Amino acid sequence: MAPEIMKGLKDVYLDTTESSFIDGQEGKLLYRGYNIHDLAEKSTFEEVIYLLLYGNLPSKEQLAEFDVHLKANRRIPDEVIQVLELVKNSHPMDALRTGISAMSAFDPEVTDNSVDATIRKGIRLTAMGPTIVAAHHRLRQGLEPVAPNPDLNHAGNFLYMLFGEVPDQETTNLLDVDFILHAEHGANASAFGARVAASTISDLHSAVVTGVGVLKGPAHGGAAEEVMKMALEIGQPENAEEYCRNILDNGGRIMGFGHRVYKAEDPRARHLRDRSRALGEKLGEPRWFQILNYVEEEVMVRYRSRGIFVNVDFFAGSIYYLLDIPDDLFISIFALGRIPGWTLQCAEQYDDNILIRPLLEYSGEMDLEYVPIEQR
Ligand code: ACO
């Protein structure tokens, strides 16, 4: 009897997790039991990293100590800067993948796959990830990398290293919320990829490299960049209907809509929607939000009955664009936010490991006769 094929592993439960809870029908997301809405409005990325990796909200003292530790791990060795210089013409996600891979040569615990060492390595990778992305971005412009600034938080320091200027508080807060919203999301494709790597008892650096590679595709983290490209091509809200019709009538997809798990609105989207609107108004550039709003409310509204709503990526691109962040950096920002999630998933995998190794039903020919090359 032919086996049942679970194509794309849709609706397949791989394991249990204490990382995040997702109710796709209701549009609900919890990290370690805490609602994403509370975390987005009341927490900080530093606190969320702590929550994810240690399982509870920190006390004031614990958070202060953790913050010192994170800041102390922001620097990357000169050798890694040299590697980034060599690959400066590559896409920022490829540079991040290469930078993390290169960092494995300098991590004293690289081969220690105990849960405790994995958490420690994940914290180091989370701390230095922004330094890799920012250094590569500077090098590709022919500029010197900017050293981390210990007076700034994780989000503010990233912007500082990227642009060489201390960002204002509002901009820092925007990126902080963005990191929080991207920090963890169950068995998404990149976390699954990272878990597969960990399940072979490969090390965390390899697993995070896998996560970065899987995240890069437009069906996953690459959507934010595509959404902003679409908004720029649409140009004015009145062009949106025809533009989207052309795509949809030809069997295409509108980027930033649809989700494997959410059949209601992605709960992360509202935080970016509100901020995209407010930032556009503040900067006197409301057009991008108006275009996206038109696509959501006038065009894609018809797809809601099919369970297709905006996802986290739909409004993210417009915020980055308004912050003057180049579009090919959008996915890297997602990746920087997600390192704690990948780390936690790998720690869970190591803690109760089983090799992840599904089956494929063979559909090719059988028992063919081998013909020597001279007779073919
Ligand atoms: N626009 C138009 N139609 C869509 C869209 C979309 N964005 N997304 C799904 N659909 C339609 C499909 O055409 C399909 O229709 P059909 O049943 O008539 O063939 C139906 O909805 C189901 O789509 P699937 O591809 O089977 O759903 P799946 O769960 O595999 O896809 C995915 C999820 C890949 C995210 C999809 O919605 C998509 O391609 N979206 C656009 C890319 C995007 O925004 N990615 C970011 C996802 S969020 C994240 O990773 C952070």
Coordinates of N, CA and C in Angstrom, one line a residue, residues 67-270:
D67 N 22.8 41.9 30.3 CA 23.1 43.0 29.3 C 24.6 43.2 29.2
V68 N 25.2 43.2 30.4 CA 26.7 43.4 30.4 C 27.4 42.3 29.6
H69 N 26.9 41.1 29.8 CA 27.4 39.9 29.1 C 27.2 40.0 27.6
L70 N 26.0 40.4 27.2 CA 25.7 40.6 25.8 C 26.7 41.6 25.2
K71 N 26.8 42.7 25.8 CA 27.6 43.8 25.3 C 29.1 43.4 25.2
A72 N 29.5 42.5 26.2 CA 30.9 42.1 26.2 C 31.2 41.2 25.0
N73 N 30.2 40.6 24.4 CA 30.4 39.7 23.3 C 30.1 40.2 21.9
R74 N 30.0 41.5 21.8 CA 29.7 42.1 20.5 C 30.8 42.1 19.5
R75 N 32.0 42.2 20.0 CA 33.2 42.3 19.0 C 33.4 41.1 18.3
I76 N 33.9 41.2 17.0 CA 34.3 40.0 16.2 C 35.8 40.2 15.9
P77 N 36.5 39.0 15.8 CA 37.9 39.1 15.6 C 38.3 39.7 14.3
D78 N 39.5 40.3 14.2 CA 39.9 40.9 13.0 C 39.9 39.9 11.8
E79 N 40.3 38.7 12.1 CA 40.3 37.6 11.1 C 38.9 37.5 10.4
V80 N 37.9 37.6 11.2 CA 36.5 37.5 10.6 C 36.2 38.8 9.8
I81 N 36.7 39.9 10.2 CA 36.5 41.1 9.4 C 37.2 40.9 8.1
Q82 N 38.4 40.3 8.1 CA 39.1 40.0 6.9 C 38.3 39.1 5.9
V83 N 37.7 38.1 6.5 CA 36.9 37.2 5.7 C 35.7 38.0 5.1
L84 N 35.1 38.9 5.9 CA 34.0 39.7 5.4 C 34.4 40.6 4.2
E85 N 35.7 41.1 4.4 CA 36.2 41.9 3.3 C 36.3 41.1 2.0
L86 N 36.7 39.8 2.1 CA 36.9 39.0 1.0 C 35.6 38.7 0.3
V87 N 34.5 38.6 1.1 CA 33.2 38.3 0.5 C 32.3 39.6 0.4
K88 N 32.9 40.7 0.4 CA 32.1 42.0 0.5 C 31.1 42.2 -0.6
N89 N 31.3 41.5 -1.7 CA 30.4 41.7 -2.8 C 29.2 40.7 -2.8
S90 N 29.1 39.9 -1.7 CA 28.0 38.9 -1.7 C 26.8 39.6 -1.0
H91 N 25.7 38.9 -1.1 CA 24.4 39.4 -0.5 C 24.7 39.4 1.0
P92 N 24.1 40.4 1.8 CA 24.3 40.4 3.2 C 24.0 39.1 3.9
M93 N 23.0 38.4 3.4 CA 22.7 37.1 4.1 C 23.8 36.1 3.9
D94 N 24.4 36.1 2.7 CA 25.5 35.2 2.4 C 26.7 35.6 3.3
A95 N 26.9 36.9 3.5 CA 28.0 37.4 4.3 C 27.7 37.0 5.8
L96 N 26.5 37.1 6.2 CA 26.1 36.7 7.6 C 26.4 35.2 7.8
R97 N 26.0 34.4 6.8 CA 26.2 33.0 6.9 C 27.7 32.7 7.0
T98 N 28.5 33.4 6.1 CA 29.9 33.2 6.1 C 30.6 33.6 7.4
G99 N 30.1 34.8 7.9 CA 30.6 35.3 9.2 C 30.4 34.4 10.3
I100 N 29.2 33.9 10.4 CA 28.9 33.0 11.5 C 29.7 31.7 11.4
S101 N 29.8 31.2 10.2 CA 30.7 30.0 10.0 C 32.1 30.3 10.4
A102 N 32.6 31.5 10.0 CA 34.0 31.8 10.4 C 34.2 31.9 11.9
M103 N 33.1 32.4 12.6 CA 33.2 32.6 14.0 C 33.4 31.2 14.7
S104 N 33.0 30.2 14.1 CA 33.2 28.8 14.7 C 34.7 28.6 15.0
A105 N 35.6 29.2 14.2 CA 37.0 29.0 14.4 C 37.5 29.6 15.7
F106 N 36.7 30.6 16.2 CA 37.2 31.4 17.4 C 36.3 31.1 18.6
D107 N 35.4 30.2 18.6 CA 34.6 29.9 19.7 C 35.1 28.7 20.5
P108 N 35.5 28.9 21.8 CA 36.2 27.8 22.5 C 35.3 26.6 22.8
E109 N 34.0 26.8 22.6 CA 33.1 25.7 22.9 C 32.4 25.2 21.7
V110 N 33.0 25.4 20.5 CA 32.3 25.1 19.3 C 31.8 23.6 19.3
T111 N 32.6 22.7 19.8 CA 32.2 21.3 19.7 C 31.4 20.8 20.9
D112 N 31.2 21.6 21.9 CA 30.4 21.2 23.0 C 28.9 21.4 22.8
N113 N 28.2 20.3 22.6 CA 26.8 20.4 22.3 C 25.9 20.2 23.5
S114 N 26.5 20.4 24.7 CA 25.6 20.4 25.9 C 24.6 21.5 25.8
V115 N 23.5 21.4 26.5 CA 22.5 22.5 26.5 C 23.1 23.8 27.0
D116 N 23.9 23.7 28.1 CA 24.4 24.9 28.7 C 25.4 25.6 27.7
A117 N 26.3 24.9 27.1 CA 27.2 25.5 26.1 C 26.5 26.0 24.9
T118 N 25.4 25.3 24.5 CA 24.6 25.8 23.4 C 24.0 27.2 23.7
I119 N 23.5 27.3 24.9 CA 22.9 28.6 25.3 C 24.0 29.7 25.3
R120 N 25.1 29.3 25.9 CA 26.2 30.3 25.9 C 26.7 30.7 24.5
K121 N 26.8 29.7 23.6 CA 27.2 30.0 22.2 C 26.1 30.9 21.5
G122 N 24.8 30.5 21.8 CA 23.7 31.3 21.2 C 23.7 32.7 21.6
I123 N 24.1 32.9 22.9 CA 24.1 34.3 23.4 C 25.3 35.1 22.6
R124 N 26.4 34.4 22.5 CA 27.5 35.0 21.8 C 27.2 35.3 20.4
L125 N 26.5 34.4 19.7 CA 26.1 34.6 18.3 C 25.1 35.7 18.2
T126 N 24.2 35.8 19.1 CA 23.2 36.8 19.1 C 23.9 38.2 19.3
A127 N 24.8 38.2 20.2 CA 25.5 39.5 20.5 C 26.4 40.0 19.3
M128 N 27.0 39.1 18.6 CA 27.9 39.5 17.6 C 27.3 39.5 16.2
G129 N 26.1 38.9 16.0 CA 25.4 38.9 14.7 C 25.4 40.3 14.1
P130 N 24.9 41.3 14.9 CA 24.8 42.6 14.3 C 26.1 43.2 13.8
T131 N 27.2 42.8 14.6 CA 28.5 43.3 14.2 C 28.9 42.8 12.9
I132 N 28.6 41.5 12.6 CA 28.9 40.9 11.3 C 28.2 41.6 10.2
V133 N 26.9 41.8 10.4 CA 26.0 42.4 9.3 C 26.5 43.8 9.1
A134 N 26.7 44.6 10.1 CA 27.1 46.0 10.0 C 28.5 46.1 9.4
A135 N 29.4 45.3 9.8 CA 30.8 45.3 9.3 C 30.8 45.0 7.8
H136 N 30.0 44.0 7.4 CA 30.0 43.7 5.9 C 29.4 44.9 5.2
H137 N 28.3 45.5 5.7 CA 27.7 46.6 5.0 C 28.6 47.8 4.9
R138 N 29.4 48.0 5.9 CA 30.4 49.1 5.8 C 31.5 48.8 4.7
L139 N 32.0 47.5 4.8 CA 33.1 47.1 3.9 C 32.7 47.2 2.5
R140 N 31.4 46.8 2.2 CA 31.0 46.8 0.8 C 30.8 48.2 0.2
Q141 N 30.8 49.2 1.1 CA 30.7 50.6 0.7 C 32.1 51.2 0.7
G142 N 33.1 50.4 1.0 CA 34.5 50.9 1.1 C 34.8 51.7 2.4
L143 N 33.9 51.5 3.4 CA 34.1 52.2 4.7 C 34.7 51.2 5.7
E144 N 35.3 51.8 6.7 CA 35.8 51.0 7.9 C 34.6 50.6 8.7
P145 N 34.7 49.3 9.2 CA 33.6 48.9 10.2 C 33.7 49.8 11.4
V146 N 32.5 50.0 12.0 CA 32.4 50.8 13.3 C 32.4 49.9 14.5
A147 N 33.2 50.2 15.5 CA 33.3 49.3 16.7 C 32.0 49.4 17.5
P148 N 31.5 48.3 18.1 CA 30.3 48.4 18.9 C 30.4 49.5 20.0
N149 N 29.2 50.0 20.4 CA 29.2 51.1 21.4 C 28.4 50.6 22.6
P150 N 29.2 50.4 23.7 CA 28.5 49.8 24.9 C 27.5 50.7 25.6
D151 N 27.4 51.9 25.2 CA 26.4 52.8 25.7 C 25.0 52.5 25.1
L152 N 25.0 51.8 24.0 CA 23.7 51.6 23.3 C 23.2 50.2 23.5
N153 N 21.8 50.1 23.4 CA 21.3 48.7 23.5 C 21.5 47.9 22.2
H154 N 21.0 46.7 22.2 CA 21.3 45.8 21.1 C 20.8 46.5 19.7
A155 N 19.6 47.0 19.7 CA 19.0 47.6 18.5 C 19.8 48.9 18.1
G156 N 20.0 49.7 19.1 CA 20.6 51.0 18.9 C 22.0 50.8 18.4
N157 N 22.7 49.9 19.0 CA 24.1 49.6 18.6 C 24.2 49.1 17.2
F158 N 23.2 48.3 16.8 CA 23.3 47.8 15.4 C 23.1 49.0 14.4
L159 N 22.2 49.8 14.7 CA 22.0 51.0 13.8 C 23.2 51.9 13.8
Y160 N 23.8 52.0 15.0 CA 25.1 52.8 15.1 C 26.2 52.2 14.3
M161 N 26.4 50.9 14.3 CA 27.5 50.3 13.6 C 27.2 50.3 12.1
L162 N 25.9 50.3 11.7 CA 25.5 50.3 10.3 C 25.8 51.7 9.7
F163 N 25.3 52.8 10.4 CA 25.4 54.1 9.8 C 26.5 55.0 10.4
G164 N 27.1 54.6 11.5 CA 28.2 55.4 12.1 C 27.6 56.6 12.9
E165 N 26.3 56.6 13.2 CA 25.7 57.7 14.0 C 24.8 57.1 15.0
V166 N 24.8 57.7 16.2 CA 23.9 57.2 17.3 C 22.5 57.5 16.8
P167 N 21.6 56.5 16.8 CA 20.2 56.7 16.3 C 19.4 57.4 17.4
D168 N 18.2 58.0 17.0 CA 17.4 58.6 18.1 C 16.6 57.4 18.8
Q169 N 16.0 57.8 19.9 CA 15.4 56.8 20.7 C 14.2 56.1 20.0
E170 N 13.5 56.9 19.2 CA 12.3 56.3 18.5 C 12.7 55.3 17.5
T171 N 13.8 55.6 16.7 CA 14.3 54.6 15.7 C 14.8 53.4 16.4
T172 N 15.5 53.6 17.5 CA 16.0 52.4 18.3 C 14.8 51.5 18.7
N173 N 13.8 52.2 19.2 CA 12.6 51.4 19.7 C 12.0 50.6 18.6
L174 N 11.9 51.2 17.4 CA 11.3 50.6 16.3 C 12.0 49.2 16.0
L175 N 13.3 49.3 15.9 CA 14.1 48.1 15.6 C 14.0 47.1 16.8
D176 N 14.0 47.6 18.0 CA 13.9 46.8 19.2 C 12.6 45.9 19.1
V177 N 11.5 46.6 18.7 CA 10.2 45.8 18.6 C 10.3 44.8 17.5
D178 N 10.9 45.3 16.4 CA 11.1 44.4 15.2 C 11.8 43.1 15.6
F179 N 12.9 43.3 16.3 CA 13.7 42.1 16.8 C 12.8 41.2 17.7
I180 N 12.1 41.8 18.6 CA 11.2 41.0 19.5 C 10.2 40.2 18.6
L181 N 9.6 40.8 17.6 CA 8.6 40.1 16.8 C 9.2 39.0 16.0
H182 N 10.5 39.0 15.7 CA 11.1 38.0 14.9 C 11.8 36.9 15.7
A183 N 11.8 37.0 17.0 CA 12.7 36.2 17.8 C 12.5 34.7 17.8
E184 N 11.2 34.3 17.6 CA 11.0 32.8 17.7 C 9.6 32.5 17.1
H185 N 9.5 31.4 16.4 CA 8.3 31.0 15.8 C 8.1 29.5 15.5
G186 N 8.2 28.7 16.5 CA 7.9 27.3 16.4 C 8.7 26.6 15.3
A187 N 8.1 25.7 14.6 CA 8.8 24.8 13.7 C 8.8 25.4 12.3
N188 N 9.0 26.8 12.2 CA 9.1 27.4 10.9 C 10.3 26.8 10.1
A189 N 10.4 27.1 8.8 CA 11.3 26.3 8.0 C 12.8 26.5 8.5
S190 N 13.2 27.7 8.9 CA 14.6 27.9 9.3 C 14.9 27.2 10.6
A191 N 13.9 27.3 11.5 CA 14.2 26.6 12.8 C 14.2 25.0 12.6
F192 N 13.3 24.6 11.7 CA 13.3 23.2 11.3 C 14.7 22.8 10.8
G193 N 15.2 23.6 9.8 CA 16.5 23.4 9.3 C 17.6 23.3 10.3
A194 N 17.5 24.3 11.3 CA 18.5 24.3 12.3 C 18.4 23.0 13.2
R195 N 17.1 22.6 13.4 CA 16.9 21.4 14.3 C 17.4 20.2 13.5
V196 N 17.3 20.1 12.2 CA 17.8 18.9 11.5 C 19.3 18.9 11.7
A197 N 20.0 20.0 11.5 CA 21.4 20.0 11.7 C 21.8 19.6 13.1
A198 N 21.1 20.1 14.2 CA 21.3 19.7 15.5 C 21.1 18.2 15.8
S199 N 20.1 17.7 15.1 CA 19.7 16.3 15.3 C 20.8 15.3 14.8
T200 N 21.7 15.8 14.0 CA 22.8 14.9 13.6 C 24.0 15.1 14.6
I201 N 23.7 15.9 15.6 CA 24.7 16.2 16.7 C 25.8 17.1 16.0
S202 N 25.4 17.8 15.0 CA 26.3 18.8 14.5 C 26.3 20.0 15.5
D203 N 27.2 21.0 15.4 CA 27.3 22.0 16.4 C 26.3 23.2 16.1
L204 N 26.2 24.1 17.1 CA 25.3 25.2 17.0 C 25.6 26.1 15.8
H205 N 26.9 26.4 15.6 CA 27.3 27.3 14.5 C 26.8 26.7 13.2
S206 N 26.9 25.4 13.0 CA 26.4 24.8 11.7 C 24.9 24.9 11.7
A207 N 24.3 24.7 12.8 CA 22.8 24.8 12.8 C 22.3 26.2 12.5
V208 N 23.0 27.2 13.0 CA 22.6 28.6 12.8 C 22.9 29.0 11.3
V209 N 24.0 28.5 10.8 CA 24.3 28.7 9.4 C 23.2 28.1 8.5
T210 N 22.7 26.9 8.9 CA 21.6 26.3 8.2 C 20.4 27.2 8.3
G211 N 20.1 27.7 9.5 CA 18.9 28.6 9.7 C 19.0 29.8 8.8
V212 N 20.2 30.4 8.7 CA 20.3 31.6 7.8 C 20.1 31.2 6.4
G213 N 20.6 30.1 5.9 CA 20.4 29.7 4.6 C 18.9 29.4 4.2
V214 N 18.2 28.8 5.2 CA 16.8 28.5 4.9 C 16.0 29.7 5.0
L215 N 16.3 30.6 5.8 CA 15.5 31.9 6.0 C 15.6 32.7 4.8
K216 N 16.7 32.6 4.0 CA 16.9 33.6 2.9 C 15.8 33.6 1.8
G217 N 15.2 32.4 1.6 CA 14.2 32.3 0.5 C 13.0 33.3 0.7
P218 N 12.5 33.7 -0.5 CA 11.3 34.6 -0.4 C 10.0 34.0 0.1
A219 N 9.9 32.7 0.2 CA 8.8 32.0 0.8 C 8.9 32.1 2.3
H220 N 10.0 32.5 2.8 CA 10.2 32.6 4.3 C 10.6 34.1 4.6
G221 N 11.9 34.3 4.9 CA 12.3 35.6 5.4 C 12.4 36.7 4.3
G222 N 12.5 36.2 3.0 CA 12.8 37.2 1.9 C 11.6 38.0 1.5
A223 N 10.4 37.8 2.2 CA 9.2 38.4 1.7 C 9.2 39.9 1.9
A224 N 9.8 40.4 3.0 CA 9.8 41.8 3.4 C 10.5 42.7 2.2
E225 N 11.6 42.1 1.7 CA 12.3 42.8 0.6 C 11.4 42.9 -0.6
E226 N 10.7 41.8 -0.9 CA 9.8 41.7 -2.1 C 8.6 42.6 -1.9
V227 N 8.1 42.8 -0.7 CA 7.0 43.6 -0.5 C 7.3 45.1 -0.8
M228 N 8.5 45.5 -0.3 CA 8.9 46.9 -0.6 C 9.2 47.1 -2.0
K229 N 9.7 46.1 -2.7 CA 10.0 46.3 -4.2 C 8.6 46.5 -4.8
M230 N 7.6 45.7 -4.4 CA 6.3 45.8 -4.9 C 5.7 47.2 -4.7
A231 N 5.8 47.7 -3.5 CA 5.3 49.0 -3.2 C 5.9 50.1 -4.0
L232 N 7.2 50.0 -4.3 CA 8.0 50.9 -5.1 C 7.5 50.9 -6.5
E233 N 7.2 49.6 -7.0 CA 6.8 49.5 -8.4 C 5.3 50.0 -8.5
I234 N 4.5 49.8 -7.5 CA 3.1 50.3 -7.6 C 3.1 51.8 -7.6
G235 N 4.0 52.4 -6.8 CA 4.2 53.9 -6.9 C 3.2 54.7 -6.2
Q236 N 1.9 54.5 -6.6 CA 0.8 55.3 -6.0 C -0.4 54.3 -5.6
P237 N -1.1 54.7 -4.6 CA -2.2 53.7 -4.2 C -3.2 53.4 -5.3
E238 N -3.4 54.4 -6.2 CA -4.4 54.1 -7.3 C -3.9 53.0 -8.3
N239 N -2.6 52.7 -8.3 CA -2.1 51.7 -9.2 C -2.2 50.3 -8.6
A240 N -2.5 50.2 -7.3 CA -2.3 49.0 -6.6 C -3.3 47.9 -7.1
E241 N -4.5 48.3 -7.4 CA -5.5 47.2 -7.9 C -5.0 46.5 -9.1
E242 N -4.6 47.3 -10.1 CA -4.2 46.7 -11.4 C -2.9 45.9 -11.3
Y243 N -2.0 46.4 -10.5 CA -0.7 45.8 -10.3 C -1.0 44.4 -9.7
C244 N -1.8 44.4 -8.6 CA -2.0 43.1 -7.9 C -2.8 42.1 -8.8
R245 N -3.8 42.7 -9.5 CA -4.6 41.8 -10.4 C -3.7 41.1 -11.3
N246 N -2.8 41.8 -11.9 CA -1.9 41.2 -12.9 C -1.2 40.0 -12.3
I247 N -0.7 40.2 -11.1 CA 0.0 39.1 -10.4 C -1.0 37.9 -10.1
L248 N -2.1 38.3 -9.5 CA -3.0 37.2 -9.0 C -3.7 36.5 -10.2
D249 N -4.0 37.2 -11.2 CA -4.7 36.6 -12.4 C -3.7 35.6 -13.1
N250 N -2.4 35.9 -12.9 CA -1.5 35.0 -13.6 C -0.9 33.9 -12.6
G251 N -1.7 33.7 -11.6 CA -1.3 32.6 -10.6 C -0.2 33.0 -9.7
G252 N 0.2 34.3 -9.6 CA 1.2 34.7 -8.7 C 0.7 34.9 -7.3
R253 N 1.6 35.3 -6.5 CA 1.3 35.6 -5.1 C 1.7 37.0 -4.7
I254 N 0.9 37.6 -3.8 CA 1.3 38.9 -3.2 C 2.2 38.6 -2.0
M255 N 3.4 39.0 -2.1 CA 4.3 38.8 -1.0 C 3.8 39.5 0.3
G256 N 4.1 38.8 1.4 CA 3.7 39.3 2.7 C 2.3 38.9 3.1
F257 N 1.7 38.1 2.3 CA 0.4 37.5 2.6 C 0.5 36.0 2.6
G258 N -0.4 35.4 3.5 CA -0.4 33.9 3.6 C 0.6 33.4 4.6
H259 N 0.3 32.3 5.2 CA 1.2 31.7 6.2 C 0.8 30.2 6.3
R260 N 1.8 29.4 6.5 CA 1.6 28.0 6.6 C 0.7 27.7 7.9
V261 N 0.9 28.5 8.9 CA 0.2 28.1 10.2 C -1.0 29.1 10.4
Y262 N -0.8 30.4 10.2 CA -1.9 31.4 10.5 C -2.9 31.4 9.4
K263 N -4.1 31.1 9.8 CA -5.3 31.3 8.9 C -6.1 32.4 9.4
A264 N -5.6 33.2 10.3 CA -6.1 34.5 10.7 C -5.0 35.5 10.6
E265 N -5.2 36.7 11.0 CA -4.0 37.6 10.9 C -2.9 37.2 11.8
D266 N -1.7 37.3 11.2 CA -0.5 37.0 12.0 C -0.4 38.1 13.1
P267 N -0.4 37.7 14.4 CA -0.5 38.6 15.5 C 0.7 39.6 15.5
R268 N 1.8 39.3 14.8 CA 2.9 40.2 14.8 C 2.7 41.4 13.9
A269 N 1.8 41.2 12.9 CA 1.7 42.2 11.8 C 1.1 43.5 12.4
R270 N 0.2 43.5 13.4 CA -0.4 44.7 13.8 C 0.6 45.7 14.4

